[in-house]
PDB file of C-alpha atoms and ligand atoms in Angstrom:
ATOM      1  CA  MET A   1      67.942 111.528  26.483  1.00  0.00           C
ATOM      2  CA  LYS A   2      67.980 114.879  28.296  1.00  0.00           C
ATOM      3  CA  SER A   3      70.790 116.113  30.289  1.00  0.00           C
ATOM      4  CA  ASN A   4      72.267 119.471  31.744  1.00  0.00           C
ATOM      5  CA  LEU A   5      75.854 118.216  30.850  1.00  0.00           C
ATOM      6  CA  ILE A   6      76.324 120.275  27.550  1.00  0.00           C
ATOM      7  CA  LYS A   7      74.838 123.670  28.828  1.00  0.00           C
ATOM      8  CA  ASP A   8      76.980 123.158  32.162  1.00  0.00           C
ATOM      9  CA  VAL A   9      80.307 123.143  30.107  1.00  0.00           C
ATOM     10  CA  ILE A  10      81.529 125.060  27.076  1.00  0.00           C
ATOM     11  CA  LEU A  11      81.642 122.073  24.512  1.00  0.00           C
ATOM     12  CA  ASN A  12      81.132 123.481  21.039  1.00  0.00           C
ATOM     13  CA  PRO A  13      78.271 120.780  19.716  1.00  0.00           C
ATOM     14  CA  SER A  14      79.432 121.493  16.149  1.00  0.00           C
ATOM     15  CA  ARG A  15      83.088 120.098  16.862  1.00  0.00           C
ATOM     16  CA  LEU A  16      82.734 117.078  18.579  1.00  0.00           C
ATOM     17  CA  PRO A  17      84.843 114.216  17.986  1.00  0.00           C
ATOM     18  CA  SER A  18      82.676 111.495  15.632  1.00  0.00           C
ATOM     19  CA  HIS A  19      84.783 108.799  17.080  1.00  0.00           C
ATOM     20  CA  VAL A  20      86.349 108.667  20.309  1.00  0.00           C
ATOM     21  CA  ALA A  21      88.666 105.493  21.176  1.00  0.00           C
ATOM     22  CA  ILE A  22      89.788 104.861  24.799  1.00  0.00           C
ATOM     23  CA  ILE A  23      92.590 102.864  26.267  1.00  0.00           C
ATOM     24  CA  MET A  24      91.158 101.780  29.262  1.00  0.00           C
ATOM     25  CA  ASP A  25      94.673 101.330  31.419  1.00  0.00           C
ATOM     26  CA  GLY A  26      95.274 101.122  35.204  1.00  0.00           C
ATOM     27  CA  ASN A  27      92.746  98.892  36.787  1.00  0.00           C
ATOM     28  CA  GLY A  28      95.688  96.601  38.034  1.00  0.00           C
ATOM     29  CA  ARG A  29      97.529  99.876  39.501  1.00  0.00           C
ATOM     30  CA  TRP A  30      94.388 101.052  40.955  1.00  0.00           C
ATOM     31  CA  ALA A  31      93.902  97.849  43.021  1.00  0.00           C
ATOM     32  CA  LYS A  32      97.766  97.199  43.951  1.00  0.00           C
ATOM     33  CA  LYS A  33      97.530 100.897  45.218  1.00  0.00           C
ATOM     34  CA  ARG A  34      94.766  99.522  47.601  1.00  0.00           C
ATOM     35  CA  LEU A  35      96.728  96.041  48.433  1.00  0.00           C
ATOM     36  CA  MET A  36      93.953  94.367  46.822  1.00  0.00           C
ATOM     37  CA  ASN A  37      93.854  91.684  43.977  1.00  0.00           C
ATOM     38  CA  ARG A  38      93.928  92.945  40.578  1.00  0.00           C
ATOM     39  CA  VAL A  39      90.453  91.501  39.583  1.00  0.00           C
ATOM     40  CA  LEU A  40      88.796  94.202  42.203  1.00  0.00           C
ATOM     41  CA  GLY A  41      90.586  96.723  40.087  1.00  0.00           C
ATOM     42  CA  HIS A  42      88.741  95.467  36.625  1.00  0.00           C
ATOM     43  CA  GLU A  43      85.645  95.042  38.655  1.00  0.00           C
ATOM     44  CA  GLN A  44      85.901  98.820  39.750  1.00  0.00           C
ATOM     45  CA  GLY A  45      86.740  99.511  36.047  1.00  0.00           C
ATOM     46  CA  SER A  46      83.769  98.113  34.679  1.00  0.00           C
ATOM     47  CA  GLN A  47      81.772 100.774  36.867  1.00  0.00           C
ATOM     48  CA  THR A  48      83.703 103.642  34.758  1.00  0.00           C
ATOM     49  CA  VAL A  49      82.953 101.708  31.676  1.00  0.00           C
ATOM     50  CA  ARG A  50      79.169 102.287  32.433  1.00  0.00           C
ATOM     51  CA  SER A  51      79.418 105.819  33.321  1.00  0.00           C
ATOM     52  CA  ILE A  52      81.675 106.991  30.343  1.00  0.00           C
ATOM     53  CA  VAL A  53      79.460 105.333  27.876  1.00  0.00           C
ATOM     54  CA  THR A  54      76.536 106.984  29.377  1.00  0.00           C
ATOM     55  CA  ALA A  55      78.557 110.197  29.424  1.00  0.00           C
ATOM     56  CA  ALA A  56      79.498 109.777  25.898  1.00  0.00           C
ATOM     57  CA  ARG A  57      75.705 109.029  24.666  1.00  0.00           C
ATOM     58  CA  GLU A  58      74.614 112.242  26.687  1.00  0.00           C
ATOM     59  CA  ILE A  59      77.410 114.342  25.218  1.00  0.00           C
ATOM     60  CA  GLY A  60      76.429 113.259  21.552  1.00  0.00           C
ATOM     61  CA  ILE A  61      79.489 111.144  20.591  1.00  0.00           C
ATOM     62  CA  GLY A  62      78.611 109.065  17.474  1.00  0.00           C
ATOM     63  CA  THR A  63      81.076 106.099  18.091  1.00  0.00           C
ATOM     64  CA  LEU A  64      82.773 105.093  21.142  1.00  0.00           C
ATOM     65  CA  THR A  65      85.491 102.388  21.078  1.00  0.00           C
ATOM     66  CA  LEU A  66      86.638 100.603  24.249  1.00  0.00           C
ATOM     67  CA  TYR A  67      89.958  98.776  24.497  1.00  0.00           C
ATOM     68  CA  ALA A  68      88.866  96.101  27.064  1.00  0.00           C
ATOM     69  CA  PHE A  69      91.060  93.106  26.092  1.00  0.00           C
ATOM     70  CA  SER A  70      93.891  92.796  23.640  1.00  0.00           C
ATOM     71  CA  THR A  71      95.177  89.711  21.844  1.00  0.00           C
ATOM     72  CA  GLU A  72      98.190  90.030  24.006  1.00  0.00           C
ATOM     73  CA  ASN A  73      96.145  89.869  27.196  1.00  0.00           C
ATOM     74  CA  TRP A  74      95.341  86.183  26.685  1.00  0.00           C
ATOM     75  CA  ALA A  75      98.968  85.909  27.949  1.00  0.00           C
ATOM     76  CA  ARG A  76      97.836  87.138  31.529  1.00  0.00           C
ATOM     77  CA  PRO A  77      97.375  84.804  34.158  1.00  0.00           C
ATOM     78  CA  LYS A  78      94.693  82.268  33.546  1.00  0.00           C
ATOM     79  CA  SER A  79      92.760  83.368  36.641  1.00  0.00           C
ATOM     80  CA  GLU A  80      92.761  87.066  35.741  1.00  0.00           C
ATOM     81  CA  VAL A  81      91.659  86.072  32.124  1.00  0.00           C
ATOM     82  CA  LYS A  82      89.239  84.010  33.511  1.00  0.00           C
ATOM     83  CA  ALA A  83      87.767  86.797  35.892  1.00  0.00           C
ATOM     84  CA  LEU A  84      87.746  89.513  33.113  1.00  0.00           C
ATOM     85  CA  MET A  85      85.865  87.113  31.083  1.00  0.00           C
ATOM     86  CA  MET A  86      83.239  86.877  33.760  1.00  0.00           C
ATOM     87  CA  LEU A  87      83.001  90.554  33.989  1.00  0.00           C
ATOM     88  CA  LEU A  88      82.614  91.205  30.579  1.00  0.00           C
ATOM     89  CA  LYS A  89      79.783  88.667  30.356  1.00  0.00           C
ATOM     90  CA  LYS A  90      78.084  90.321  33.601  1.00  0.00           C
ATOM     91  CA  PHE A  91      78.493  93.838  32.055  1.00  0.00           C
ATOM     92  CA  ILE A  92      76.875  92.756  28.690  1.00  0.00           C
ATOM     93  CA  VAL A  93      73.910  91.314  30.381  1.00  0.00           C
ATOM     94  CA  SER A  94      73.455  93.905  32.982  1.00  0.00           C
ATOM     95  CA  GLU A  95      73.775  96.656  30.454  1.00  0.00           C
ATOM     96  CA  ARG A  96      71.692  94.931  27.761  1.00  0.00           C
ATOM     97  CA  GLN A  97      68.239  97.155  28.884  1.00  0.00           C
ATOM     98  CA  THR A  98      70.174 100.350  29.441  1.00  0.00           C
ATOM     99  CA  LEU A  99      71.698 100.115  25.953  1.00  0.00           C
ATOM    100  CA  LEU A 100      68.467  99.508  24.428  1.00  0.00           C
ATOM    101  CA  LYS A 101      66.872 102.380  26.334  1.00  0.00           C
ATOM    102  CA  ASN A 102      69.575 104.823  25.390  1.00  0.00           C
ATOM    103  CA  ASN A 103      69.516 103.900  21.389  1.00  0.00           C
ATOM    104  CA  ILE A 104      72.935 102.392  21.606  1.00  0.00           C
ATOM    105  CA  ARG A 105      73.956  99.897  19.328  1.00  0.00           C
ATOM    106  CA  LEU A 106      76.899  97.395  20.616  1.00  0.00           C
ATOM    107  CA  ASN A 107      79.547  96.213  18.348  1.00  0.00           C
ATOM    108  CA  ILE A 108      82.649  93.895  19.087  1.00  0.00           C
ATOM    109  CA  ILE A 109      85.853  94.604  17.006  1.00  0.00           C
ATOM    110  CA  GLY A 110      88.579  91.801  17.581  1.00  0.00           C
ATOM    111  CA  GLN A 111      88.349  88.093  17.652  1.00  0.00           C
ATOM    112  CA  LYS A 112      85.087  87.609  18.969  1.00  0.00           C
ATOM    113  CA  HIS A 113      85.269  83.675  18.047  1.00  0.00           C
ATOM    114  CA  LYS A 114      88.087  83.246  20.442  1.00  0.00           C
ATOM    115  CA  LEU A 115      85.875  84.339  23.558  1.00  0.00           C
ATOM    116  CA  PRO A 116      84.275  81.757  25.663  1.00  0.00           C
ATOM    117  CA  GLN A 117      81.110  80.523  24.176  1.00  0.00           C
ATOM    118  CA  ASP A 118      78.941  81.553  26.774  1.00  0.00           C
ATOM    119  CA  VAL A 119      80.201  85.151  26.549  1.00  0.00           C
ATOM    120  CA  GLN A 120      79.712  85.079  22.819  1.00  0.00           C
ATOM    121  CA  ASN A 121      76.432  84.104  23.246  1.00  0.00           C
ATOM    122  CA  GLU A 122      75.403  86.817  25.677  1.00  0.00           C
ATOM    123  CA  ILE A 123      77.494  89.528  23.422  1.00  0.00           C
ATOM    124  CA  ASP A 124      75.324  87.882  20.017  1.00  0.00           C
ATOM    125  CA  ALA A 125      72.129  88.467  22.068  1.00  0.00           C
ATOM    126  CA  THR A 126      72.786  92.187  22.840  1.00  0.00           C
ATOM    127  CA  MET A 127      74.525  92.732  19.406  1.00  0.00           C
ATOM    128  CA  ALA A 128      71.017  91.522  17.888  1.00  0.00           C
ATOM    129  CA  LEU A 129      68.424  93.222  20.084  1.00  0.00           C
ATOM    130  CA  THR A 130      70.425  96.544  19.570  1.00  0.00           C
ATOM    131  CA  ILE A 131      71.208  96.361  16.174  1.00  0.00           C
ATOM    132  CA  ASN A 132      68.677  98.979  15.043  1.00  0.00           C
ATOM    133  CA  ASN A 133      69.895 101.487  17.493  1.00  0.00           C
ATOM    134  CA  ASP A 134      71.525 104.562  15.822  1.00  0.00           C
ATOM    135  CA  ALA A 135      72.112 107.165  18.640  1.00  0.00           C
ATOM    136  CA  MET A 136      75.582 105.796  19.306  1.00  0.00           C
ATOM    137  CA  LEU A 137      77.742 102.921  18.324  1.00  0.00           C
ATOM    138  CA  LEU A 138      79.409 101.199  21.194  1.00  0.00           C
ATOM    139  CA  ASN A 139      82.600  99.216  20.081  1.00  0.00           C
ATOM    140  CA  LEU A 140      83.962  96.777  22.469  1.00  0.00           C
ATOM    141  CA  ALA A 141      87.562  95.703  21.429  1.00  0.00           C
ATOM    142  CA  LEU A 142      87.694  92.265  22.719  1.00  0.00           C
ATOM    143  CA  SER A 143      90.583  90.094  21.707  1.00  0.00           C
ATOM    144  CA  TYR A 144      91.468  93.052  19.785  1.00  0.00           C
ATOM    145  CA  GLY A 145      95.084  93.538  18.211  1.00  0.00           C
ATOM    146  CA  SER A 146      95.690  95.934  15.064  1.00  0.00           C
ATOM    147  CA  ARG A 147      98.404  93.681  13.651  1.00  0.00           C
ATOM    148  CA  GLU A 148      95.951  90.752  13.748  1.00  0.00           C
ATOM    149  CA  GLU A 149      93.351  92.739  12.046  1.00  0.00           C
ATOM    150  CA  ILE A 150      95.605  94.139   9.455  1.00  0.00           C
ATOM    151  CA  THR A 151      96.786  90.413   8.884  1.00  0.00           C
ATOM    152  CA  THR A 152      93.250  89.089   8.533  1.00  0.00           C
ATOM    153  CA  ALA A 153      92.459  91.867   6.012  1.00  0.00           C
ATOM    154  CA  VAL A 154      95.204  90.873   3.975  1.00  0.00           C
ATOM    155  CA  LYS A 155      94.654  87.307   3.806  1.00  0.00           C
ATOM    156  CA  LYS A 156      90.935  88.360   2.936  1.00  0.00           C
ATOM    157  CA  ILE A 157      91.977  90.356   0.199  1.00  0.00           C
ATOM    158  CA  ALA A 158      94.647  88.053  -1.154  1.00  0.00           C
ATOM    159  CA  ARG A 159      91.828  85.087  -1.179  1.00  0.00           C
ATOM    160  CA  LYS A 160      89.659  87.555  -3.119  1.00  0.00           C
ATOM    161  CA  ILE A 161      92.666  88.034  -5.643  1.00  0.00           C
ATOM    162  CA  GLU A 162      93.069  84.354  -5.646  1.00  0.00           C
ATOM    163  CA  SER A 163      89.229  83.886  -6.806  1.00  0.00           C
ATOM    164  CA  ARG A 164      89.762  86.798  -9.112  1.00  0.00           C
ATOM    165  CA  GLU A 165      86.893  88.632  -7.159  1.00  0.00           C
ATOM    166  CA  LEU A 166      89.450  91.435  -7.153  1.00  0.00           C
ATOM    167  CA  SER A 167      92.350  92.437  -9.114  1.00  0.00           C
ATOM    168  CA  PHE A 168      95.697  93.671  -7.788  1.00  0.00           C
ATOM    169  CA  GLU A 169      94.715  96.977  -9.096  1.00  0.00           C
ATOM    170  CA  ASP A 170      91.822  96.934  -6.855  1.00  0.00           C
ATOM    171  CA  ILE A 171      94.111  97.275  -3.654  1.00  0.00           C
ATOM    172  CA  THR A 172      93.568 100.735  -2.224  1.00  0.00           C
ATOM    173  CA  GLN A 173      93.341 102.339   1.095  1.00  0.00           C
ATOM    174  CA  ASP A 174      89.735 102.443   1.173  1.00  0.00           C
ATOM    175  CA  LEU A 175      89.697  98.780   0.007  1.00  0.00           C
ATOM    176  CA  ILE A 176      92.204  97.940   3.153  1.00  0.00           C
ATOM    177  CA  SER A 177      89.916 100.093   5.672  1.00  0.00           C
ATOM    178  CA  ASP A 178      87.288  98.205   4.170  1.00  0.00           C
ATOM    179  CA  HIS A 179      88.524  94.808   5.430  1.00  0.00           C
ATOM    180  CA  LEU A 180      89.204  95.842   8.907  1.00  0.00           C
ATOM    181  CA  TYR A 181      86.942  95.394  11.843  1.00  0.00           C
ATOM    182  CA  THR A 182      86.252  98.942  11.854  1.00  0.00           C
ATOM    183  CA  LYS A 183      84.735  99.030   8.398  1.00  0.00           C
ATOM    184  CA  ALA A 184      82.335 101.777   7.454  1.00  0.00           C
ATOM    185  CA  MET A 185      83.311 103.612  10.733  1.00  0.00           C
ATOM    186  CA  PRO A 186      85.000 106.955  10.984  1.00  0.00           C
ATOM    187  CA  ASP A 187      88.804 106.834  12.061  1.00  0.00           C
ATOM    188  CA  PRO A 188      89.008 107.956  15.578  1.00  0.00           C
ATOM    189  CA  ASP A 189      89.305 111.768  16.056  1.00  0.00           C
ATOM    190  CA  LEU A 190      90.627 111.133  19.566  1.00  0.00           C
ATOM    191  CA  ILE A 191      92.427 108.359  21.521  1.00  0.00           C
ATOM    192  CA  ILE A 192      92.490 108.548  25.093  1.00  0.00           C
ATOM    193  CA  ARG A 193      94.559 106.461  26.898  1.00  0.00           C
ATOM    194  CA  THR A 194      94.616 106.444  30.920  1.00  0.00           C
ATOM    195  CA  SER A 195      97.304 105.517  33.410  1.00  0.00           C
ATOM    196  CA  GLY A 196     100.028 107.387  31.932  1.00  0.00           C
ATOM    197  CA  GLU A 197     101.609 105.253  29.514  1.00  0.00           C
ATOM    198  CA  TYR A 198     102.743 106.801  26.381  1.00  0.00           C
ATOM    199  CA  ARG A 199     101.973 103.914  24.085  1.00  0.00           C
ATOM    200  CA  LEU A 200      99.243 102.542  21.872  1.00  0.00           C
ATOM    201  CA  SER A 201      99.756  98.839  22.597  1.00  0.00           C
ATOM    202  CA  ASN A 202      98.704  97.375  19.231  1.00  0.00           C
ATOM    203  CA  PHE A 203      95.456  99.518  19.494  1.00  0.00           C
ATOM    204  CA  LEU A 204      94.059 100.999  16.184  1.00  0.00           C
ATOM    205  CA  LEU A 205      97.374 101.445  14.541  1.00  0.00           C
ATOM    206  CA  TRP A 206      96.058 101.994  10.901  1.00  0.00           C
ATOM    207  CA  GLN A 207      92.855 104.178  12.040  1.00  0.00           C
ATOM    208  CA  ALA A 208      95.093 106.143  14.293  1.00  0.00           C
ATOM    209  CA  ALA A 209      96.760 107.910  11.406  1.00  0.00           C
ATOM    210  CA  TYR A 210      95.562 111.256  12.108  1.00  0.00           C
ATOM    211  CA  SER A 211      93.850 110.865  15.366  1.00  0.00           C
ATOM    212  CA  GLU A 212      94.589 113.529  18.201  1.00  0.00           C
ATOM    213  CA  ILE A 213      95.881 111.427  21.136  1.00  0.00           C
ATOM    214  CA  TYR A 214      95.532 112.162  24.881  1.00  0.00           C
ATOM    215  CA  ILE A 215      97.240 110.697  27.559  1.00  0.00           C
ATOM    216  CA  SER A 216      95.647 110.788  31.237  1.00  0.00           C
ATOM    217  CA  ASP A 217      97.549 109.998  34.430  1.00  0.00           C
ATOM    218  CA  THR A 218      94.316 108.781  35.874  1.00  0.00           C
ATOM    219  CA  LEU A 219      93.948 105.037  36.530  1.00  0.00           C
ATOM    220  CA  TRP A 220      90.867 104.150  34.792  1.00  0.00           C
ATOM    221  CA  PRO A 221      89.053 102.916  37.851  1.00  0.00           C
ATOM    222  CA  ASP A 222      89.149 106.761  38.832  1.00  0.00           C
ATOM    223  CA  PHE A 223      88.277 108.444  35.440  1.00  0.00           C
ATOM    224  CA  THR A 224      85.327 110.415  35.587  1.00  0.00           C
ATOM    225  CA  LYS A 225      82.950 112.021  33.180  1.00  0.00           C
ATOM    226  CA  ASP A 226      84.214 115.589  33.919  1.00  0.00           C
ATOM    227  CA  GLU A 227      87.770 114.613  32.979  1.00  0.00           C
ATOM    228  CA  PHE A 228      86.089 113.258  30.073  1.00  0.00           C
ATOM    229  CA  ILE A 229      84.665 116.435  29.289  1.00  0.00           C
ATOM    230  CA  GLU A 230      87.823 118.348  29.970  1.00  0.00           C
ATOM    231  CA  ILE A 231      89.554 116.213  27.560  1.00  0.00           C
ATOM    232  CA  LEU A 232      87.149 116.897  24.884  1.00  0.00           C
ATOM    233  CA  LYS A 233      87.214 120.603  25.750  1.00  0.00           C
ATOM    234  CA  ASN A 234      91.343 120.213  25.040  1.00  0.00           C
ATOM    235  CA  PHE A 235      90.559 118.322  21.753  1.00  0.00           C
ATOM    236  CA  GLN A 236      88.210 121.095  20.588  1.00  0.00           C
ATOM    237  CA  GLU A 237      91.351 123.519  20.990  1.00  0.00           C
ATOM    238  CA  ARG A 238      93.663 121.866  18.929  1.00  0.00           C
ATOM    239  CA  ASP A 239      94.479 122.527  15.042  1.00  0.00           C
ATOM    240  CA  ARG A 240      94.217 119.400  13.034  1.00  0.00           C
ATOM    241  CA  ARG A 241      96.298 119.863  10.133  1.00  0.00           C
ATOM    242  CA  PHE A 242      96.203 116.493   8.646  1.00  0.00           C
ATOM    243  CA  GLY A 243      99.615 117.204   6.929  1.00  0.00           C
ATOM    244  CA  LYS A 244      98.711 120.647   5.321  1.00  0.00           C
ATOM    245  CA  VAL A 245      99.755 124.101   6.239  1.00  0.00           C
ATOM    246  CA  THR A 246      96.099 125.877   6.694  1.00  0.00           C
ATOM    247  CA  CYS A 247      94.536 125.996  10.053  1.00  0.00           C
ATOM    248  CA  SER A 248      91.513 123.527  10.320  1.00  0.00           C
ATOM    249  CA  THR A 249      88.059 125.166  11.176  1.00  0.00           C
ATOM    250  CA  SER A 250      86.500 121.959  12.371  1.00  0.00           C
ATOM    251  CA  ASN A 251      87.966 119.208  14.639  1.00  0.00           C
ATOM    252  CA  GLY A 252      84.759 116.855  14.109  1.00  0.00           C
ATOM    253  CA  GLY A 253      84.807 113.969  11.475  1.00  0.00           C
TER     254      GLY A 253
HETATM  255  C1  IPE B   1      93.667  97.391  31.828  1.00  0.00           C
HETATM  256  O1  IPE B   1      94.380  97.514  32.967  1.00  0.00           O
HETATM  257  C2  IPE B   1      92.785  96.406  31.606  1.00  0.00           C
HETATM  258  C3  IPE B   1      93.152  95.450  30.728  1.00  0.00           C
HETATM  259  C4  IPE B   1      94.366  95.438  30.021  1.00  0.00           C
HETATM  260  C5  IPE B   1      92.124  94.272  30.585  1.00  0.00           C
HETATM  261  P1  IPE B   1      95.403  96.623  33.444  1.00  0.00           P
HETATM  262  O2  IPE B   1      95.146  95.419  33.855  1.00  0.00           O
HETATM  263  O3  IPE B   1      96.252  96.502  32.331  1.00  0.00           O
HETATM  264  O4  IPE B   1      96.143  97.541  34.559  1.00  0.00           O
HETATM  265  P2  IPE B   1      97.676  97.882  34.846  1.00  0.00           P
HETATM  266  O5  IPE B   1      98.125  98.245  33.597  1.00  0.00           O
HETATM  267  O6  IPE B   1      98.244  96.667  35.202  1.00  0.00           O
HETATM  268  O7  IPE B   1      97.477  98.563  35.789  1.00  0.00           O
HETATM  269  C1  IPE B   2      96.227  97.777  26.796  1.00  0.00           C
HETATM  270  O1  IPE B   2      96.386  97.814  27.947  1.00  0.00           O
HETATM  271  C2  IPE B   2      94.981  97.077  26.481  1.00  0.00           C
HETATM  272  C3  IPE B   2      93.671  97.331  27.127  1.00  0.00           C
HETATM  273  C4  IPE B   2      93.723  98.275  27.907  1.00  0.00           C
HETATM  274  C5  IPE B   2      92.863  96.554  27.108  1.00  0.00           C
HETATM  275  P1  IPE B   2      97.867  96.750  28.495  1.00  0.00           P
HETATM  276  O2  IPE B   2      98.040  97.009  29.809  1.00  0.00           O
HETATM  277  O3  IPE B   2      97.308  95.396  28.128  1.00  0.00           O
HETATM  278  O4  IPE B   2      99.078  97.290  27.810  1.00  0.00           O
HETATM  279  P2  IPE B   2     100.785  97.367  27.975  1.00  0.00           P
HETATM  280  O5  IPE B   2     101.221  96.116  28.436  1.00  0.00           O
HETATM  281  O6  IPE B   2     100.804  98.393  29.325  1.00  0.00           O
HETATM  282  O7  IPE B   2     101.241  97.760  26.685  1.00  0.00           O
HETATM  283 MG1   MG B   3      97.487  98.107  31.715  1.00  0.00          MG
END
């Protein structure tokens, strides 16, 4: 994919974050401001997803994780949950060929088994079709909650100890990481949250230990690739110390 995006801005390709994670928030407020139904905000938000996935691929981000539906979001009104699932299915189907063409692999983090069966089927089809793509990994966080993820990991480890596949001494930070949905992925270097909320809302709590955090006031449907690039530039100016006193020379993972 050829683009003039990188040459137009001063992004240092050697200091790109390996993994960017985004809490896509503000769809409801975007709709409310226009006296529209919240669902129309989600619909507009899915257009933003399209443009940011393309932008991330053009820029050369290795892993992009998008928080699309949390374990807590099931408690929203039934009609909103239903509309979100419908939009999700539509997105997965409509983007299938684009993901394939752009060499993007789709993956899900979260309780995929809790999604409606028809949504799961479309996800499985797109995941299978894109399994060998290696230019970018697109993680959709669906029915994702960090506490659920960690609890499930602890249970899996406990079972392995019970069956003597593992021993108590085998429990390390790496072992725990290897039992999370993000197994084998770099931790997010950068977490962006839109809509001006200063919280993580149960997102990647373990993985965010040393993530750089950027809060944007922009509501997700209004978020653009230009702002995304500005945020990446801001990231590249940061000094990641990881608890040490020396200045880092590299921001990337
Ligand atoms: C984010 O937008 C999308 C989801 C959580 C599914 P919201 O729906 O949370 O929008 P606000 O926060 O109400 O504006
Ligand atoms: C976080 O947004 C979840 C997603 C973006 C999918 P929420 O809107 O659910 O978070 P809170 O309720 O403001 O913390
Ligand atoms: Mg919200």
